[in-house]
Short mmCIF file of C-alpha atoms in Angstrom, two decimals:
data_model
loop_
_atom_site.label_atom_id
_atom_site.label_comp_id
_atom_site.label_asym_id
_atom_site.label_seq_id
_atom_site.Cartn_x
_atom_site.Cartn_y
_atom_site.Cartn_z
CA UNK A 1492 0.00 0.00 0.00
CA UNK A 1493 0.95 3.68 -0.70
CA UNK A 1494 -0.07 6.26 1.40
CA UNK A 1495 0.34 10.25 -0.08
CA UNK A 1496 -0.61 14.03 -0.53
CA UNK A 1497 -3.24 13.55 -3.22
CA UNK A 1498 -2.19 16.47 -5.50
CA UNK A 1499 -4.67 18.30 -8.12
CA UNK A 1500 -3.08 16.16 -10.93
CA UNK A 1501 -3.59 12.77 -9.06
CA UNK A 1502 -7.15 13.55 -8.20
CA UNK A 1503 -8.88 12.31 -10.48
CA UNK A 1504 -7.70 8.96 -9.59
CA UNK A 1505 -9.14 9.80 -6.27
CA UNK A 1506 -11.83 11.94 -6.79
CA UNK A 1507 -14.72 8.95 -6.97
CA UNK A 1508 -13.42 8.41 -3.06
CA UNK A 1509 -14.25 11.67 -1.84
CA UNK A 1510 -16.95 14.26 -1.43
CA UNK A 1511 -17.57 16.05 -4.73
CA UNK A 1512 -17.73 19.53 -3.23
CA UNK A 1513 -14.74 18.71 -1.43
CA UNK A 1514 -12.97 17.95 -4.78
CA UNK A 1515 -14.27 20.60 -6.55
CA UNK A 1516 -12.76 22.91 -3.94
CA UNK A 1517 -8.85 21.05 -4.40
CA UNK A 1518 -9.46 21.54 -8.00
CA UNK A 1519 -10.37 25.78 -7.19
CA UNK A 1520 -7.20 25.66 -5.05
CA UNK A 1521 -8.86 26.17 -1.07
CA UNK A 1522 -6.28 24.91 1.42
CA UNK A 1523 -7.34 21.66 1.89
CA UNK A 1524 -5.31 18.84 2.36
CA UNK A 1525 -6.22 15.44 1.22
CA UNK A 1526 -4.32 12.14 2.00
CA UNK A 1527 -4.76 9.10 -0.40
CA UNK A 1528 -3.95 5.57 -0.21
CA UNK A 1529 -3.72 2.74 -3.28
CA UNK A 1530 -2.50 -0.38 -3.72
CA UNK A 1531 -1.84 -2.20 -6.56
CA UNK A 1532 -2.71 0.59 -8.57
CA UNK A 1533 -6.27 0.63 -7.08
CA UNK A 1534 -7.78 3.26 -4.70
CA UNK A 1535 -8.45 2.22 -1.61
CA UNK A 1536 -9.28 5.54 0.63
CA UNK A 1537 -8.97 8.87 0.88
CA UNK A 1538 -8.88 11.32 3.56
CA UNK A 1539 -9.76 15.38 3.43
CA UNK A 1540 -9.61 18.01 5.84
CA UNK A 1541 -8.12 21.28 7.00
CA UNK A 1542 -6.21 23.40 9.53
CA UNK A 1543 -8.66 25.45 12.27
CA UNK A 1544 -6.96 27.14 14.98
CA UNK A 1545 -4.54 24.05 15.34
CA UNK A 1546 -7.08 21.72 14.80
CA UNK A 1547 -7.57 19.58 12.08
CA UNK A 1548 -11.04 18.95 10.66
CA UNK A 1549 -12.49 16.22 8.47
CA UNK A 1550 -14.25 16.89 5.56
CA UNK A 1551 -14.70 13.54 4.25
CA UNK A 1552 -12.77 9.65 5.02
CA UNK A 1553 -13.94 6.99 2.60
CA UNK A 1554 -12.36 3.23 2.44
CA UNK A 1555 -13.47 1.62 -0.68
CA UNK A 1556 -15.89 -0.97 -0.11
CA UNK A 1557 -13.68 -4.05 -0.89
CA UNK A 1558 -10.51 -2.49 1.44
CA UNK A 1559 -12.76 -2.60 4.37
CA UNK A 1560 -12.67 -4.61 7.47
CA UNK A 1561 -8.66 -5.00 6.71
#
């Protein structure tokens, strides 16, 4: 498994695994930092959130269906 900073040119690889609002505000550039994981060349989660006064809040965490319960 890889785990990684999803960037705006990998998201579309990722984008099915997170909120679409969420990706349509990486794509418009808010500071938002998103965390991916694949393996075998397969996502298998994603992770989104941001800074707040040193805090970091969750936007969205998705595990595709057939990584789950691993």
């Amino acid at each position: 498994m890889n785990l990684g900073y999803i960037s705006t040119e990998h998201l579309p690889f990722f984008s099915n695994l997170m909120d679409p609002q969420v990706s349509e505000s990486i794509k418009e550039g808010e500071p938002i930092t998103a965390i991916g994981i694949e393996k075998d060349g397969v996502a298998c989660g994603a992770l989104t959130g941001y800074l707040d006064d040193g805090y970091f809040q969750i936007l969205s965490l998705y595990v595709a269906p057939s990584f789950r319960h691993q």
